[in-house]
Tab-separated table of C-alpha atoms and ligand atoms in Angstrom:
chain	number	residue	atom	x	y	z
W	214	MET	CA	149.553	86.694	116.937
W	215	ILE	CA	152.939	86.886	115.259
W	216	GLY	CA	155.633	88.054	117.627
W	217	ARG	CA	153.276	90.495	119.289
W	218	ARG	CA	152.500	90.343	123.004
W	219	LEU	CA	148.854	89.448	123.591
W	220	LEU	CA	146.728	91.916	125.568
W	221	ILE	CA	143.708	90.668	127.505
W	222	ALA	CA	141.470	93.573	128.471
W	223	GLY	CA	138.326	93.615	130.596
W	224	ASN	CA	135.740	96.337	130.021
W	225	TRP	CA	133.552	96.420	133.126
W	226	LYS	CA	131.156	99.005	131.648
W	227	MET	CA	128.584	100.375	134.165
W	228	ASN	CA	128.896	97.430	136.545
W	229	LEU	CA	130.195	96.941	140.115
W	230	ASP	CA	130.310	99.486	142.919
W	231	LEU	CA	133.513	100.630	144.596
W	232	TYR	CA	133.748	97.638	146.913
W	233	GLY	CA	132.902	95.079	144.213
W	234	SER	CA	135.348	96.673	141.785
W	235	TYR	CA	138.202	96.615	144.261
W	236	GLN	CA	137.519	92.973	145.195
W	237	LEU	CA	137.475	91.889	141.546
W	238	ALA	CA	140.562	93.956	140.703
W	239	LYS	CA	142.471	92.245	143.523
W	240	MET	CA	141.372	88.800	142.319
W	241	VAL	CA	142.478	89.595	138.765
W	242	ALA	CA	145.830	90.995	139.926
W	243	GLU	CA	146.427	87.938	142.112
W	244	GLY	CA	145.215	85.392	139.555
W	245	THR	CA	147.280	86.752	136.658
W	246	LYS	CA	150.463	87.886	138.390
W	247	SER	CA	152.468	84.858	137.279
W	248	PHE	CA	151.691	85.428	133.569
W	249	GLU	CA	154.838	86.744	131.965
W	250	ASN	CA	154.012	86.552	128.282
W	251	ILE	CA	150.857	88.667	128.095
W	252	ASP	CA	149.539	91.974	129.387
W	253	VAL	CA	146.327	92.111	131.407
W	254	LEU	CA	144.150	95.205	131.679
W	255	ILE	CA	140.947	96.061	133.525
W	256	SER	CA	138.679	99.030	132.954
W	257	PRO	CA	136.532	99.857	136.004
W	258	SER	CA	134.106	102.769	136.291
W	259	PHE	CA	135.490	106.261	136.939
W	260	ILE	CA	134.310	106.049	140.558
W	261	SER	CA	136.584	103.084	141.237
W	262	LEU	CA	139.645	104.229	139.290
W	263	GLY	CA	141.090	106.258	142.156
W	264	VAL	CA	141.101	103.442	144.688
W	265	ILE	CA	142.148	100.732	142.244
W	266	GLY	CA	144.773	102.923	140.571
W	267	GLN	CA	146.382	103.694	143.930
W	268	LYS	CA	146.052	100.346	145.682
W	269	LEU	CA	147.214	98.255	142.745
W	270	LYS	CA	149.921	100.574	141.497
W	271	ASP	CA	152.679	98.161	142.399
W	272	THR	CA	151.173	95.261	140.445
W	273	GLU	CA	151.617	94.462	136.748
W	274	LEU	CA	147.918	94.958	136.087
W	275	LEU	CA	147.132	97.706	133.566
W	276	ILE	CA	144.165	99.930	134.333
W	277	ALA	CA	142.120	101.963	131.878
W	278	ALA	CA	139.329	104.523	132.007
W	279	GLN	CA	136.321	103.755	129.788
W	280	ASN	CA	136.092	107.231	128.292
W	281	CYS	CA	137.516	110.741	128.597
W	282	HIS	CA	136.883	114.272	127.388
W	283	TYR	CA	138.986	116.059	124.772
W	284	GLU	CA	139.351	119.361	126.608
W	285	GLU	CA	141.785	120.029	129.415
W	286	SER	CA	139.228	121.456	131.859
W	287	GLY	CA	136.267	123.798	131.996
W	288	ALA	CA	132.494	123.990	131.877
W	289	PHE	CA	131.700	120.412	130.822
W	290	THR	CA	129.340	119.170	133.510
W	291	GLY	CA	129.619	115.456	134.116
W	292	GLU	CA	132.763	114.941	132.054
W	293	ILE	CA	136.177	113.632	133.138
W	294	SER	CA	139.493	115.005	131.885
W	295	LEU	CA	142.705	113.159	131.152
W	296	ASP	CA	144.494	115.022	133.946
W	297	MET	CA	141.894	113.776	136.424
W	298	ILE	CA	142.393	110.229	135.175
W	299	ARG	CA	146.155	110.561	135.305
W	300	SER	CA	145.956	111.790	138.895
W	301	THR	CA	144.620	108.342	139.871
W	302	GLY	CA	147.773	106.741	138.465
W	303	VAL	CA	145.956	105.492	135.344
W	304	ASN	CA	147.365	106.143	131.866
W	305	TRP	CA	145.202	103.953	129.644
W	306	VAL	CA	141.818	104.858	128.181
W	307	ILE	CA	139.251	103.086	125.999
W	308	ILE	CA	137.814	105.455	123.382
W	309	GLY	CA	135.006	105.082	120.849
W	310	HIS	CA	133.352	101.974	122.259
W	311	SER	CA	130.248	101.239	120.199
W	312	GLU	CA	128.049	101.982	123.239
W	313	ARG	CA	129.578	105.473	123.398
W	314	ARG	CA	128.965	105.868	119.688
W	315	ALA	CA	125.399	104.494	119.614
W	316	LEU	CA	124.014	105.607	122.988
W	317	PHE	CA	125.924	108.833	123.618
W	318	GLY	CA	126.169	110.234	120.116
W	319	GLU	CA	129.930	110.029	119.624
W	320	SER	CA	130.629	110.453	115.926
W	321	ASP	CA	133.742	109.235	114.097
W	322	GLU	CA	135.044	112.810	114.373
W	323	ILE	CA	134.527	113.061	118.135
W	324	VAL	CA	136.139	109.659	118.647
W	325	ALA	CA	139.113	110.676	116.493
W	326	LYS	CA	139.455	113.959	118.384
W	327	LYS	CA	139.496	112.175	121.754
W	328	ILE	CA	142.019	109.625	120.537
W	329	LYS	CA	144.311	112.317	119.156
W	330	TYR	CA	144.097	114.291	122.377
W	331	ALA	CA	144.763	111.269	124.591
W	332	LEU	CA	147.745	110.111	122.528
W	333	LEU	CA	149.142	113.642	122.459
W	334	ASN	CA	148.961	113.532	126.266
W	335	ARG	CA	150.958	110.290	126.331
W	336	PHE	CA	148.037	108.043	127.236
W	337	HIS	CA	147.775	104.518	125.880
W	338	VAL	CA	144.543	104.258	123.934
W	339	ILE	CA	142.317	101.344	122.983
W	340	GLY	CA	140.404	102.792	120.034
W	341	CYS	CA	137.295	100.813	119.080
W	342	VAL	CA	135.849	100.224	115.620
W	343	GLY	CA	133.172	97.891	114.281
W	344	GLU	CA	130.075	97.591	112.133
W	345	SER	CA	126.405	97.136	113.079
W	346	LEU	CA	124.317	94.106	112.148
W	347	GLU	CA	122.567	96.023	109.400
W	348	GLN	CA	125.886	97.127	107.945
W	349	ARG	CA	127.190	93.544	108.014
W	350	GLU	CA	124.017	92.241	106.387
W	351	ASN	CA	124.464	94.853	103.659
W	352	ARG	CA	128.110	93.736	103.337
W	353	GLU	CA	129.293	97.221	104.250
W	354	GLN	CA	131.537	96.155	107.130
W	355	GLU	CA	134.827	96.937	105.403
W	356	GLU	CA	133.647	100.320	104.194
W	357	VAL	CA	132.409	101.258	107.684
W	358	VAL	CA	135.555	100.132	109.497
W	359	GLN	CA	137.761	101.779	106.874
W	360	LYS	CA	135.998	105.106	107.395
W	361	GLN	CA	136.258	104.836	111.195
W	362	LEU	CA	139.956	104.026	110.927
W	363	ASP	CA	140.739	106.681	108.339
W	364	THR	CA	139.219	109.325	110.606
W	365	ILE	CA	141.215	108.091	113.598
W	366	LEU	CA	144.549	107.581	111.872
W	367	ARG	CA	144.799	110.495	109.485
W	368	ASP	CA	146.100	113.025	112.031
W	369	LEU	CA	148.354	110.832	114.127
W	370	SER	CA	152.126	111.132	114.168
W	371	GLU	CA	154.436	108.128	114.241
W	372	GLY	CA	155.135	108.715	117.950
W	373	GLU	CA	151.434	108.904	118.784
W	374	LEU	CA	150.669	105.705	116.878
W	375	GLU	CA	153.034	103.811	119.110
W	376	ASN	CA	150.567	103.992	122.004
W	377	LEU	CA	147.474	103.076	120.006
W	378	VAL	CA	145.769	99.672	120.220
W	379	ILE	CA	142.804	98.995	117.931
W	380	ALA	CA	139.832	96.927	119.121
W	381	TYR	CA	137.603	95.443	116.441
W	382	GLU	CA	134.174	94.873	117.966
W	383	PRO	CA	131.340	93.977	115.605
W	384	VAL	CA	128.346	95.622	117.283
W	385	TRP	CA	126.143	92.598	116.597
W	386	ALA	CA	128.468	90.428	118.685
W	387	ILE	CA	128.621	92.656	121.780
W	388	GLY	CA	126.730	91.236	124.738
W	389	THR	CA	124.652	89.031	122.444
W	390	GLY	CA	126.440	85.718	122.875
W	391	LYS	CA	126.927	85.775	119.079
W	392	THR	CA	130.649	85.803	118.403
W	393	ALA	CA	132.142	86.454	115.015
W	394	THR	CA	133.569	83.174	113.733
W	395	PRO	CA	137.359	83.020	113.977
W	396	GLU	CA	137.421	83.330	110.172
W	397	GLN	CA	135.191	86.433	110.144
W	398	ALA	CA	137.292	88.032	112.864
W	399	GLU	CA	140.596	87.130	111.228
W	400	GLU	CA	139.408	88.473	107.881
W	401	MET	CA	138.572	91.842	109.406
W	402	HIS	CA	141.767	91.993	111.467
W	403	GLU	CA	143.803	91.343	108.332
W	404	PHE	CA	141.882	94.119	106.598
W	405	ILE	CA	142.521	96.516	109.499
W	406	ARG	CA	146.236	95.702	109.432
W	407	LYS	CA	146.298	96.490	105.711
W	408	ILE	CA	144.659	99.869	106.260
W	409	VAL	CA	147.073	100.735	109.059
W	410	SER	CA	149.986	99.721	106.795
W	411	LYS	CA	148.691	101.918	104.008
W	412	ILE	CA	148.223	104.969	106.211
W	413	ALA	CA	151.034	104.572	108.727
W	414	GLY	CA	153.552	102.353	106.989
W	415	GLU	CA	154.168	98.636	106.896
W	416	ASP	CA	156.124	98.429	110.144
W	417	ARG	CA	153.290	100.025	112.085
W	418	GLY	CA	150.793	97.761	110.297
W	419	LYS	CA	152.729	94.726	111.462
W	420	SER	CA	153.344	95.855	115.023
W	421	ILE	CA	150.023	97.463	115.981
W	422	LEU	CA	147.954	95.401	118.426
W	423	ILE	CA	144.468	94.551	117.182
W	424	LEU	CA	142.095	93.136	119.806
W	425	TYR	CA	138.868	91.291	119.059
W	426	GLY	CA	135.785	92.066	121.160
W	427	GLY	CA	132.239	90.699	121.170
W	428	SER	CA	131.066	87.840	123.401
W	429	VAL	CA	134.550	86.494	124.023
W	430	SER	CA	134.300	83.685	126.584
W	431	LEU	CA	136.216	80.772	128.034
W	432	ARG	CA	134.593	78.629	125.353
W	433	ASN	CA	135.709	80.555	122.269
W	434	ALA	CA	138.853	82.391	123.411
W	435	GLU	CA	141.378	79.803	122.311
W	436	GLU	CA	140.114	79.613	118.734
W	437	LEU	CA	139.976	83.382	118.409
W	438	LEU	CA	143.355	84.074	119.996
W	439	ASN	CA	145.013	81.501	117.763
W	440	GLN	CA	144.250	83.581	114.663
W	441	THR	CA	147.302	85.177	113.086
W	442	ASP	CA	146.081	88.771	113.235
W	443	ILE	CA	144.259	88.688	116.574
W	444	ASP	CA	146.500	90.074	119.304
W	445	GLY	CA	144.177	89.863	122.273
W	446	ALA	CA	140.632	90.475	123.397
W	447	LEU	CA	138.427	93.228	124.779
W	448	ILE	CA	136.010	91.405	127.052
W	449	GLY	CA	132.772	92.693	128.557
W	450	GLY	CA	130.483	90.139	130.249
W	451	ALA	CA	133.152	87.506	130.876
W	452	SER	CA	135.432	90.075	132.534
W	453	LEU	CA	133.011	90.537	135.443
W	454	GLU	CA	133.956	87.202	137.053
W	455	ALA	CA	137.542	86.508	138.077
W	456	GLU	CA	137.184	82.872	137.110
W	457	SER	CA	136.266	83.472	133.473
W	458	PHE	CA	138.498	86.506	132.956
W	459	ASN	CA	141.572	84.959	134.562
W	460	GLY	CA	140.789	81.747	132.665
W	461	ILE	CA	140.850	83.590	129.333
W	462	ALA	CA	144.103	85.264	130.369
W	463	ALA	CA	145.544	81.810	131.165
W	464	ILE	CA	144.591	80.604	127.673
W	465	ALA	CA	146.332	83.649	126.185
W	466	GLU	CA	149.404	83.033	128.319
W	467	ASP	CA	149.617	79.426	127.038
W	468	ILE	CA	149.263	80.542	123.417
W	469	SER	CA	151.896	83.249	123.882
W	470	LYS	CA	154.297	80.807	125.498
W	471	GLU	CA	153.857	78.262	122.704
W	472	GLN	CA	154.364	80.841	119.977
W	473	GLY	CA	156.965	82.938	121.719
I	724	PGA	P1	130.907	91.486	125.599
I	724	PGA	O1	131.359	93.018	125.477
I	724	PGA	O2	132.158	90.687	125.821
I	724	PGA	O3	129.970	91.450	126.757
I	724	PGA	O4	130.254	91.135	124.295
I	724	PGA	C1	132.521	93.377	124.777
I	724	PGA	C2	132.681	94.877	124.763
I	724	PGA	O5	131.671	95.563	124.627
I	724	PGA	O6	133.802	95.403	124.905
């Protein structure tokens, strides 16, 4: 992190019902409200967004949807539009998570289309990229991430890029307890920053937030967040307990304070 404000984001995935989500959201809002040097975000299920978006609208906590559709409205059974999300008071969305890509068939093109549409509609987007285990073992990680990024970035205007955060999540590290080493993560983040600089200019390359995701925990957060090009974390498992999530946010707050 060099002069960038760290972002600690919790991706709750398909966990917690309405009551459980609201309880956890309140504990996160309460436990992180004194942190002035970082941003904290939670991403509950669609079902809980309405209640959490409304009840916590006067807190500093950022709230994101986990997905969205790229059309305004229409015959898309089971899908959720950006206008529906916005009506809950939420203006952040995670797009292209590897589970969406692998389990729900979202190609690089679909992910790029959703990201473009969300940014065009003034949403803040966390766009996810990352390689599979097989791709890493074949040393194709840079090629894969470059292609994902090229597809996302090629159509974005300068104004749209301002609201884009990238999350690098090696698929082999998600939910497996296997984290990328700080060196592996830093190497890829540096690479991502270079690609962004090449496509969108050096200033954007320097300022864009790049989060690391994949088994981030209380145990490894400090080492990861201390890397120069890591600007925060996208956290799955450890975001489901207030103690671990708020603890990681506290570590980030300390790092930000020291460096700021
Ligand atoms: P994990 O998930 O922290 O449980 O590995 C991260 C993610 O999928 O965003």
